[in-house]
Each structure stands twice: as structure tokens, then as C-alpha cells.
């Protein structure tokens, strides 16, 4: 998985598609080969197995609702019909990572930029950049959830503001530790909602079951202080109690946070500070919730 805020260059499908002004292209669904559909099927079957009892209910429900299945690479036109009538989001095809401002403009308008090429057979386990499996299987199902859908739009608006304030490196950490690598606490224990995990077989198991990484209760300011790894499994995951909690915590104006962060040093990805609340895999929500 890759850091959209550090990546330069983009490897798209070898098509002659020339992007429009907002950098979108056509998915050109009929051009996918049998082999490409086969790679989707392999990845899909593998993750369906791994995500049983590991992915959160909201994600699995979104996946079912979209009818994203094993048959092959989904057609964005079909997904957009369902997404549009459920939460008003749509998927737009892009050739690869787009510049931050363009990305945020799309999110703020409830459009999710998705790549359309699929990784090769040799890259089943690891890929340096987002592909259609990561973007569609990993990101899009949660856009069916009304609260998460609003969070993503708010993030887009917040991104444009962070750009103006020169604070994007702080806000990018929020995206990283929630949208890409977030965990959520349910009555059954910790579950995955971050797309970077959901589309990775190895990290899906590692993030919940390996004793090595930290699993800390979500704390907005703490998250925006914490650097992250782009080249390996995370050393720290932040755990929310609900999407509503995440949405509410991120509603206040971030300007004072950015001010305060200017005077504080960053934390290392694996660091533990005195105020961190450590959570464990099998740990459900406290009964008071
Ligand atoms: N409240 C944030 C701000 O003032 C915007 C935001 C909302 C950012 C939700 C991320 C997620 O900048
Ligand atoms: Fe992603």
C-alpha cells in the first residue's frame, strides 16, 4: 500500500486514455482481459476467506449491498447506480494517483477517484501503488455507510483547508490511520475498516493477531502527531468505537490543532506515550457503550 501523499508518478493501464481537466478518464470496462478478471477473482476469494470475523460489519454490508463479487472486475457504471441512490457518492476513474488538490476536490463533491488497472499475477501479495482491487474492494464498500460517506466528504473539504494552511502532513496522518489503516471496536472485539488492510491478506491477519503492533484508542491530536510507515506493516493502529465517534471528533475546526502541532515534535510510528490507551484484539466495547 502506498502513501498517496508521498508518491510521485503513476503507472496506469496501457491505454491511450487522455485525462479530462479533472484528471478523470473512462474505465473502459469492456477492455479488461480474461486474465485481468481472473486476478480479481483470485484476490476476491482470498480476501473473502481472510475477512470472515476480521472485517467490520459495516464494510461487509457495503460489499454485499454493492454486489461486488467474485465474478470479475466490477463495472463502475453498475456500482455508481447503487452508490448514487444509497449515499449520493460516485466513483470516477483516474489513471493513477492524482495531485492532492484534485483528490480533495473530488472527495468534497462526493466523488471517489479510483484507479482502473489491476495488479499482475506476480504482484498478488504486494503492490506499491493503489490498483482497482485496493480502490474498489478496499475503499468503496464503506461509502455505502451514511456516516462514513459524510466523513469522507468532510475530509475532502478539510484537505483543501489544510492545503491553504500548510498543514497537509498532519491531516494526511488522519487519512492514513483511519481511512487506510483504521480498526474499530465492536462487541465481538476489534475489527478492520481501513482499506489498506482490507485489500491486503498479510496485514489483515497481522493487524489483529500479531503481538507486535500497538493498538491504541483513537485520539485525534495524537494521530496527527504520529508519523507512519509506507514500506511495511504498520507499527501502530488506532481504534475507533464507532464511525459516529470518528465523525464527531473530526467536526471541530482543525486550525487550533495545526497551530499547536507546529510547536510539538512528531512521534515515531511505534512510539508509546503515557496517555495512550492500549486495546487488545479480543476486547469488546465496554458494557457502558
Ligand atoms: N474539521 C476539519 C477542519 O476543520 C475538517 C475535517 C473533517 C477533516 C473531517 C477531516 C475529517 O479542517
Ligand atoms: Fe487507498
XYZ file of N, CA, C and O and ligand atoms in Angstrom, residues 1 130 134-135 139 175 180 195, ligand 2:
33
model
N 0.843 -1.193 0.000
C 0.000 0.000 0.000
C 0.869 1.229 0.000
O 1.977 1.221 0.454
N -1.835 2.082 -5.416
C -3.205 1.580 -5.423
C -3.598 1.058 -6.801
O -3.220 1.634 -7.810
N -7.554 -2.566 -4.663
C -7.467 -1.746 -3.446
C -8.575 -0.684 -3.418
O -9.260 -0.516 -2.417
N -8.734 0.031 -4.514
C -9.686 1.151 -4.521
C -11.144 0.686 -4.423
O -11.926 1.266 -3.668
N -11.888 0.485 -0.638
C -12.466 1.775 -0.229
C -13.982 1.905 -0.410
O -14.654 2.513 0.408
N -5.960 10.566 7.579
C -6.424 9.684 6.495
C -5.760 8.312 6.619
O -6.395 7.270 6.544
N -7.242 4.442 5.691
C -6.378 3.383 5.163
C -6.092 2.255 6.163
O -6.056 1.089 5.797
N -8.967 0.525 4.419
C -8.849 -0.097 3.096
C -7.488 -0.705 2.802
O -7.394 -1.703 2.102
Fe -6.177 3.875 -0.509
